[in-house]
Amino acid sequence: MISTQGLTLRYGKRILFEDVNIKFTPGNCYGIIGANGSGKSTFLRILSGEEDSHTGEVLISENERLAVLKQNHFEFDEHTVLDTVIMGYRRLYDVMQEKNAIYEKPDFSDEDGVRASELEEEFGEMGGWEAESNAAALLEGLGIKEKHHGQLLKELEDSVKVRVLLAQALFGDPDILILDEPTNHLDVHSITWLEDFLLEFKKTVIVVSHDRHFLNTVCTHIVDIDFSKMTMFVGNYDFWYLSSQLMLKQRKDENKKKEDKIKELKEFVQRFSANASKSKQATSRKKLLDKIQVEDLKPSSRRYPYINFKPEREAGDNVLSVENLSYQAGDELLFSNISFRMNKTDKIGLTGPNPQALSALMQILAGELEPSTGTVTWGSTITTSFFPKDHDQFFNTDLNLIDWLRQYSPDNEESFIRGFLGRMLFSGEEGLKSARVLSGGEKVRCLLSRMMLSAANVLILDEPTNHLDLETITSLNQGMEEYTGGIIFTSFDHQLMQTVTNRIIEIKPDGMDDRLMSYDAYLEMREAAQVG
């Protein structure tokens, strides 16, 4: 068990959180959520001892081992992949190194024999004889084949290093597992494997993630950092979000009788408990939800941007025709033989093994790149709006936000622009901030504002959730679901892909696979094909 007493962290006059008294117990997975800059990652570093708080303390039960997903990708560059994973259980690795060093001594003494015997006993008690096979199994589960296990970490790509460091954190059955954005750089297969691993993990897990599907699958509790306080809620992210929205709605509805409100809340909890029984984490989450009392539900003060795409005109039947498209970047052929037609009701999720290929295809569709071969033909009624993954060029200007957005607005009145910015959480003096100094998440909100003002009837979005907090991702998800025009997009956000798409196109180096189905159905089909 790990807990905090009176934990407070300040930066100057700014309080990230104060007087935090919270307890994390075995058998549960806790998702830490909060707006960007609220202190989620800092809190994890305090729990792990990597950073000090200003007041308070962290208490860990005696003899319990804590493991952390390392964020420094260069720390283990001179070690092999297998050794790096085993170093996750530092005492085991040190015993193994000392034992091997003794056996390699040319002048092996009686004292060496006694020490080696002691080390052998400790090594066996820690499960040392299975260490290499267990480490290899973790690596295999995360998609790192045996041929890479003897390589030095510096020889691997950054995305592979992340998986090795994740295997390191999971190695040796730690009592407390702290994971900061563990799904970053993982493919769908590796994320699914990690979800299954954590569902079977019987100890304590504390995780920060912007992946709502991941939080919904593994979390039994949500810890919300809001207004410098931390509040713990039973349930996964969806339960926290929906219950807080329901409470906000009830608070605004002053005329509703108290009895009716209580009945509505009880029905909500029962409905969500029934749904939980169908999930992977069925037993533990359902039992927790069944114990919830109505007074445990509280509204969140978190603010959500208003994302609402409205096409100015309805698209005609002739939307998009792509014929025999290919694109070569230097010596690398990113894709070829791409042909498809888009219908006006299509919400197409693009997927594939190479993100560079997906980005190139979207730039070609948006008219920003010329294909190596083939044609792209948009219908005469179609207007498009493009969200590029690399978009810094839009913000190389000293224009303030009001004047920046005015460039794309049909209404140039400052009151209209300020009102629009306010709905996207840029209020008051923030409208005078220079576009050049915006954070990554602020830039994305500006580009989404630009898209909304375009009133296009087809949206093209290349990984729009990058840099966003959970609140903006949730609002974007809702906006894309409710949009009546066509969408072509790519994203690593599982929930966005599942809830928005009705068609999946996988882009391969030598062609494509086009399926009229949901994202989950597509993944199940692909997994069945691989097993078969």
XYZ file of C-alpha atoms in Angstrom:
532
model
C 0.000 0.000 0.000
C 1.115 3.564 -0.718
C -0.423 6.694 0.797
C 0.197 10.394 1.254
C -0.221 12.679 4.265
C -0.529 16.443 3.925
C 1.216 16.505 0.544
C 1.619 20.024 -0.874
C 3.543 21.333 -3.872
C 3.963 25.006 -4.808
C 5.831 26.775 -7.575
C 6.180 30.360 -6.383
C 2.676 31.618 -5.658
C 1.095 28.872 -7.716
C -0.216 25.853 -5.794
C -0.348 22.656 -7.843
C -1.976 20.713 -5.025
C -2.143 21.004 -1.275
C -2.915 18.887 1.791
C -3.354 15.697 -0.234
C -4.295 12.741 1.966
C -4.958 9.751 -0.236
C -4.496 5.990 -0.036
C -3.799 3.530 -2.895
C -4.524 -0.099 -2.028
C -3.606 -3.435 -3.677
C -5.900 -4.927 -6.300
C -6.889 -1.544 -7.716
C -5.783 0.593 -10.647
C -5.937 4.360 -10.127
C -6.096 6.751 -13.081
C -4.771 10.242 -12.282
C -6.532 12.890 -14.381
C -6.403 16.674 -14.550
C -5.970 19.535 -16.987
C -2.576 20.034 -18.643
C -0.220 21.586 -16.090
C -2.257 20.455 -13.080
C 0.623 18.366 -11.702
C -0.228 14.767 -12.702
C 3.290 13.728 -13.721
C 4.812 15.721 -10.860
C 2.605 13.842 -8.408
C 3.854 10.515 -9.801
C 7.471 11.661 -9.417
C 6.781 12.587 -5.788
C 5.235 9.174 -5.137
C 8.275 7.455 -6.649
C 10.753 9.602 -4.695
C 12.176 11.302 -7.819
C 10.959 14.721 -6.664
C 10.297 16.288 -3.269
C 7.097 17.934 -2.138
C 7.201 21.131 -0.105
C 5.276 19.628 2.799
C 3.835 16.244 3.679
C 5.105 12.724 3.128
C 4.664 9.556 1.101
C 4.250 6.312 3.066
C 4.918 2.879 1.575
C 4.233 -0.373 3.417
C 7.322 -2.149 4.704
C 9.142 -4.469 2.266
C 6.982 -3.404 -0.688
C 8.810 -2.771 -3.955
C 7.871 0.163 -6.169
C 8.538 0.172 -9.942
C 8.361 3.183 -12.274
C 8.164 3.562 -16.036
C 11.360 5.489 -16.785
C 11.060 8.616 -18.941
C 14.802 8.986 -19.706
C 15.238 7.002 -22.921
C 19.058 7.288 -22.816
C 19.699 6.086 -19.257
C 20.287 2.462 -20.279
C 21.864 2.976 -23.723
C 24.996 0.958 -22.855
C 23.044 -2.058 -21.562
C 21.484 -4.909 -23.494
C 17.718 -5.123 -23.853
C 17.462 -8.192 -21.601
C 19.686 -6.696 -18.873
C 17.708 -3.433 -18.989
C 14.479 -5.293 -18.283
C 15.994 -7.293 -15.394
C 17.338 -4.036 -13.911
C 13.698 -3.231 -13.154
C 14.236 -5.475 -10.114
C 17.429 -3.732 -9.034
C 18.330 -5.973 -6.104
C 17.975 -9.103 -8.253
C 20.160 -7.583 -10.968
C 22.844 -6.509 -8.441
C 22.929 -9.991 -6.887
C 23.234 -11.534 -10.343
C 26.128 -9.217 -11.270
C 27.995 -9.788 -7.992
C 27.512 -13.561 -8.206
C 28.804 -13.712 -11.777
C 31.797 -11.508 -10.909
C 32.802 -13.867 -8.076
C 32.636 -16.932 -10.333
C 34.811 -15.185 -12.923
C 37.628 -14.498 -10.420
C 40.828 -16.418 -11.257
C 41.776 -16.695 -7.559
C 38.482 -18.036 -6.147
C 38.880 -18.189 -2.325
C 36.965 -19.868 0.493
C 35.484 -16.484 1.386
C 34.313 -16.146 -2.202
C 32.669 -19.542 -1.926
C 30.753 -18.510 1.213
C 29.653 -15.239 -0.366
C 28.611 -16.973 -3.588
C 26.528 -19.444 -1.598
C 24.746 -16.598 0.194
C 24.078 -14.858 -3.096
C 22.813 -18.063 -4.717
C 20.268 -18.492 -1.918
C 19.052 -14.883 -2.215
C 19.027 -15.192 -6.002
C 16.784 -18.250 -5.831
C 14.399 -16.663 -3.326
C 13.914 -13.707 -5.688
C 13.109 -15.982 -8.626
C 16.443 -15.354 -10.282
C 16.579 -18.614 -12.229
C 13.462 -17.589 -14.159
C 14.563 -13.956 -14.573
C 15.766 -14.170 -18.174
C 12.805 -16.234 -19.385
C 10.318 -13.915 -17.617
C 12.018 -10.840 -19.074
C 11.946 -12.407 -22.535
C 8.227 -13.173 -22.177
C 7.495 -9.528 -21.297
C 9.471 -8.350 -24.321
C 7.694 -10.784 -26.628
C 4.327 -9.606 -25.330
C 5.295 -6.046 -26.218
C 6.331 -7.072 -29.720
C 10.123 -7.170 -29.239
C 11.438 -10.359 -30.827
C 14.198 -12.549 -29.386
C 16.724 -11.394 -32.005
C 16.710 -7.933 -30.367
C 17.151 -9.125 -26.766
C 20.954 -9.035 -26.944
C 21.160 -5.612 -28.595
C 22.239 -2.468 -26.783
C 19.427 -0.011 -26.151
C 21.266 2.724 -28.085
C 20.872 0.602 -31.233
C 17.055 0.681 -31.019
C 14.542 3.176 -32.332
C 12.940 5.416 -29.702
C 9.541 3.706 -30.052
C 11.167 0.325 -29.279
C 13.098 1.765 -26.319
C 9.783 2.821 -24.768
C 8.577 -0.783 -24.879
C 11.788 -2.050 -23.267
C 11.415 0.494 -20.438
C 7.793 -0.556 -20.004
C 8.893 -4.204 -19.725
C 11.451 -3.053 -17.147
C 8.729 -1.466 -15.011
C 6.549 -4.577 -15.212
C 9.385 -7.025 -14.475
C 9.613 -8.937 -11.211
C 6.031 -8.536 -9.978
C 6.434 -5.195 -8.139
C 4.038 -4.345 -5.323
C 3.370 -0.813 -6.594
C 3.496 0.101 -10.276
C 3.660 3.753 -11.405
C 3.107 4.414 -15.111
C 3.223 7.836 -16.787
C 1.659 7.699 -20.289
C 2.466 3.992 -20.800
C 0.598 3.711 -24.123
C 2.697 6.373 -25.903
C 4.437 4.891 -28.984
C 2.677 1.525 -28.522
C 0.748 -0.111 -31.343
C -2.741 -1.536 -30.849
C -1.445 -5.065 -30.203
C 0.969 -3.883 -27.479
C -1.687 -1.720 -25.808
C -4.103 -4.669 -25.723
C -1.374 -6.871 -24.236
C -0.649 -4.226 -21.569
C -4.346 -3.894 -20.737
C -4.615 -7.665 -20.251
C -1.453 -7.690 -18.129
C -2.768 -4.965 -15.811
C -6.182 -6.616 -15.528
C -4.462 -9.713 -14.157
C -2.093 -7.707 -11.941
C -3.139 -8.093 -8.302
C -1.032 -5.330 -6.791
C -1.360 -1.503 -6.889
C -1.255 0.429 -10.177
C -1.168 4.245 -10.462
C -1.303 5.578 -14.010
C -1.469 8.849 -15.934
C -2.811 8.514 -19.473
C -4.686 10.520 -22.113
C -5.968 7.278 -23.657
C -9.608 7.072 -22.542
C -10.076 3.514 -23.814
C -7.072 2.436 -21.735
C -8.371 4.231 -18.623
C -11.817 2.738 -19.129
C -10.432 -0.769 -19.522
C -7.984 -0.931 -16.600
C -9.045 1.616 -13.974
C -11.103 0.821 -10.892
C -10.736 4.390 -9.558
C -10.183 7.896 -10.907
C -8.236 10.541 -8.967
C -9.154 14.006 -10.198
C -6.765 16.949 -9.674
C -9.019 19.988 -9.707
C -8.509 23.412 -8.093
C -5.379 22.215 -6.245
C -7.277 19.328 -4.636
C -7.263 15.597 -5.312
C -10.536 13.703 -5.124
C -10.883 9.968 -5.586
C -13.880 8.433 -7.374
C -14.852 4.805 -7.828
C -15.150 3.659 -11.441
C -13.375 4.257 -14.732
C -13.055 7.470 -16.742
C -16.443 7.182 -18.474
C -18.204 6.671 -15.148
C -16.447 9.709 -13.665
C -17.245 11.879 -16.688
C -20.878 10.858 -17.112
C -21.669 11.056 -13.392
C -20.076 14.514 -13.075
C -22.009 15.747 -16.132
C -25.248 14.356 -14.701
C -24.580 16.098 -11.394
C -23.899 19.396 -13.191
C -27.152 19.036 -15.122
C -29.067 18.389 -11.911
C -27.443 21.355 -10.166
C -28.621 23.648 -12.972
C -32.136 22.164 -12.858
C -33.214 23.831 -9.625
C -36.885 23.012 -10.106
C -36.353 19.285 -10.068
C -37.460 17.579 -6.861
C -34.807 16.065 -4.640
C -36.493 12.646 -4.805
C -36.404 12.721 -8.613
C -32.735 13.646 -8.600
C -31.851 10.788 -6.238
C -33.858 8.333 -8.341
C -32.072 9.476 -11.520
C -28.668 9.115 -9.905
C -29.431 5.641 -8.534
C -30.641 4.502 -11.951
C -27.431 5.841 -13.492
C -25.244 3.892 -11.050
C -27.247 0.693 -11.586
C -27.086 1.083 -15.368
C -23.334 1.617 -15.321
C -22.838 -1.305 -12.913
C -24.670 -3.574 -15.332
C -22.415 -2.394 -18.168
C -19.335 -3.012 -16.033
C -20.274 -6.667 -15.693
C -19.646 -7.033 -19.435
C -16.168 -5.528 -19.352
C -12.808 -7.260 -18.897
C -12.522 -5.853 -15.383
C -15.996 -7.146 -14.571
C -15.823 -8.505 -11.037
C -13.784 -5.875 -9.176
C -15.317 -2.831 -10.863
C -18.906 -4.051 -10.542
C -18.457 -4.757 -6.832
C -17.060 -1.261 -6.295
C -19.853 0.433 -8.251
C -22.519 -1.515 -6.393
C -21.257 0.046 -3.149
C -21.574 3.638 -4.370
C -23.935 5.895 -2.499
C -25.589 8.833 -4.251
C -23.737 11.304 -2.025
C -20.431 9.898 -3.392
C -21.196 11.448 -6.775
C -19.930 15.004 -7.209
C -19.818 17.385 -10.160
C -16.433 18.351 -11.558
C -15.552 21.991 -12.061
C -13.448 21.022 -15.084
C -14.153 23.164 -18.156
C -14.719 21.642 -21.595
C -14.289 23.551 -24.852
C -17.332 23.770 -27.121
C -16.425 21.908 -30.325
C -19.232 21.903 -32.879
C -18.535 21.450 -36.603
C -21.440 22.623 -38.793
C -21.234 22.358 -42.600
C -22.543 25.415 -44.448
C -24.046 23.234 -47.187
C -24.851 19.554 -47.519
C -22.480 17.496 -49.633
C -23.731 16.081 -52.922
C -23.524 12.393 -53.809
C -20.186 12.867 -55.594
C -17.762 13.414 -52.716
C -14.290 12.015 -53.431
C -12.704 9.696 -55.979
C -9.144 8.412 -55.474
C -7.600 6.477 -58.358
C -4.334 4.476 -58.366
C -2.575 6.761 -55.892
C 1.070 6.243 -54.935
C 3.693 8.354 -53.203
C 7.451 7.980 -52.966
C 9.488 9.955 -50.414
C 13.107 9.817 -51.561
C 13.980 6.152 -52.018
C 11.048 4.909 -49.921
C 7.709 4.007 -51.490
C 5.220 4.942 -48.772
C 2.143 3.551 -50.512
C 0.840 2.459 -53.917
C -2.343 1.164 -55.578
C -4.662 3.288 -53.424
C -8.149 3.612 -54.955
C -11.451 4.294 -53.196
C -14.608 6.391 -53.381
C -16.010 8.296 -50.434
C -19.722 8.592 -49.716
C -21.182 11.650 -48.016
C -22.078 9.675 -44.867
C -18.622 8.120 -44.518
C -16.498 8.715 -41.452
C -13.304 6.975 -42.492
C -10.588 6.003 -40.048
C -7.204 5.573 -41.742
C -4.835 3.109 -40.151
C -1.635 1.349 -41.078
C 1.876 0.423 -39.928
C 3.529 3.634 -41.156
C 2.301 6.990 -39.739
C 4.425 8.825 -42.327
C 2.439 7.138 -45.100
C -0.871 8.132 -43.506
C 0.252 11.757 -43.139
C 1.442 11.861 -46.759
C -1.900 10.508 -47.993
C -3.825 13.107 -46.001
C -1.624 15.914 -47.320
C -2.313 14.685 -50.853
C -6.058 14.596 -50.187
C -5.828 18.151 -48.811
C -3.932 19.326 -51.884
C -0.698 20.062 -50.006
C 1.359 17.311 -51.668
C 1.471 16.034 -55.230
C 1.142 12.246 -55.602
C 3.787 10.277 -57.467
C 1.015 8.660 -59.516
C -2.776 8.738 -59.548
C -5.525 11.317 -59.139
C -7.654 12.844 -56.373
C -10.992 14.276 -57.487
C -13.318 16.141 -55.113
C -16.979 16.690 -55.976
C -18.181 20.140 -57.054
C -20.237 20.597 -53.857
C -17.379 19.695 -51.518
C -15.471 22.057 -49.265
C -12.710 20.620 -47.091
C -10.879 21.678 -43.952
C -7.531 20.086 -43.064
C -5.909 19.558 -39.660
C -2.216 18.717 -40.315
C -0.170 16.805 -37.756
C 2.724 19.255 -38.214
C 1.168 22.684 -37.872
C 3.737 25.011 -36.288
C 3.910 27.065 -39.500
C 0.457 28.481 -38.687
C 1.828 30.093 -35.538
C 5.071 31.707 -36.738
C 3.533 35.134 -36.227
C 3.275 37.790 -33.551
C -0.460 38.251 -34.136
C -2.526 37.995 -30.961
C -5.196 35.287 -30.834
C -8.016 37.660 -31.733
C -6.260 38.837 -34.902
C -4.994 35.327 -35.660
C -8.508 33.875 -35.637
C -9.913 36.909 -37.470
C -7.962 35.707 -40.553
C -10.269 32.696 -40.828
C -13.565 34.155 -39.630
C -16.470 35.251 -41.844
C -17.405 37.725 -39.077
C -14.594 40.162 -38.259
C -16.301 41.818 -35.291
C -14.156 41.559 -32.160
C -17.161 40.624 -30.004
C -17.795 37.580 -32.229
C -14.128 36.535 -32.221
C -13.859 36.944 -28.439
C -17.041 34.929 -27.936
C -15.699 32.137 -30.121
C -12.352 32.119 -28.304
C -14.184 32.038 -24.966
C -16.019 28.863 -25.958
C -12.591 27.366 -26.742
C -11.349 28.334 -23.245
C -9.402 31.469 -24.272
C -11.111 34.069 -22.116
C -10.384 37.689 -21.215
C -6.747 38.710 -21.584
C -5.811 35.330 -23.080
C -7.205 36.636 -26.387
C -4.297 39.090 -26.495
C -1.661 36.368 -26.135
C 0.772 36.070 -29.059
C 0.143 33.069 -31.318
C 3.893 32.416 -31.278
C 3.993 31.492 -27.561
C 1.043 29.084 -27.452
C 1.446 25.616 -25.936
C 0.873 22.506 -28.044
C -2.648 22.027 -26.689
C -3.533 25.703 -27.235
C -2.376 25.493 -30.859
C -4.628 22.496 -31.446
C -7.630 24.342 -29.967
C -6.899 27.271 -32.318
C -6.737 25.000 -35.351
C -9.994 23.327 -34.345
C -11.529 26.824 -34.095
C -10.290 27.530 -37.627
C -11.913 24.312 -38.850
C -15.223 25.157 -37.212
C -15.243 28.614 -38.805
C -14.591 27.096 -42.246
C -18.048 25.419 -42.193
C -16.605 22.711 -44.495
C -18.636 19.616 -45.339
C -15.625 17.258 -45.257
C -13.018 17.267 -42.470
C -9.516 15.805 -42.867
C -7.706 15.351 -39.548
C -4.227 13.905 -39.007
C -3.805 12.828 -35.357
C -5.848 15.713 -33.891
C -5.622 14.503 -30.261
C -1.852 15.073 -29.959
C -1.028 17.512 -27.100
C -4.649 17.614 -25.891
C -5.936 17.085 -22.360
C -8.767 14.643 -21.672
C -11.369 17.425 -21.569
C -10.597 18.648 -25.088
C -10.284 15.094 -26.433
C -13.726 14.300 -24.988
C -15.224 17.447 -26.550
C -13.554 16.754 -29.906
C -14.868 13.190 -29.827
C -18.407 14.450 -29.264
C -18.044 17.096 -31.967
C -16.855 14.536 -34.527
C -19.641 12.112 -33.629
C -22.313 14.782 -34.061
C -20.879 16.251 -37.280
C -23.202 15.620 -40.252
C -20.513 15.920 -42.938
C -17.866 13.414 -44.013
C -14.638 12.776 -42.109
C -11.301 11.211 -43.019
C -8.950 10.990 -40.061
C -6.206 9.073 -38.360
C -5.626 8.759 -34.629
C -4.023 6.512 -32.033
C -6.964 7.265 -29.714
C -8.857 3.957 -29.644
C -12.098 5.433 -28.340
C -12.129 8.179 -30.972
C -11.624 5.614 -33.736
C -14.313 3.287 -32.353
C -17.013 5.876 -31.670
C -16.594 8.028 -34.801
C -15.738 5.700 -37.697
C -18.100 3.636 -39.808
C -15.393 2.627 -42.284
C -11.756 1.591 -41.849
C -9.108 1.851 -44.564
C -5.742 0.290 -43.785
C -2.900 1.708 -45.867
C -0.189 -0.834 -46.673
C 3.054 -0.334 -48.644
C 1.624 -2.231 -51.624
C -2.092 -1.462 -51.398
C -4.995 -1.095 -49.012
C -7.716 -2.932 -47.114
C -11.128 -1.198 -47.129
C -13.749 -2.374 -44.613
C -17.235 -1.006 -43.889
C -17.180 -1.750 -40.157
C -16.338 -0.323 -36.754
C -12.778 -0.068 -35.504
C -13.250 -2.781 -32.864
C -14.766 -5.140 -35.447
C -11.814 -4.451 -37.718
C -9.306 -5.215 -34.938
C -11.126 -8.457 -34.086
C -11.094 -9.482 -37.747
C -7.388 -8.725 -38.074
C -6.548 -10.591 -34.858
C -8.547 -13.632 -36.029
C -6.683 -13.586 -39.356
C -3.303 -13.485 -37.569
C -4.264 -16.386 -35.283
C -5.554 -18.381 -38.227
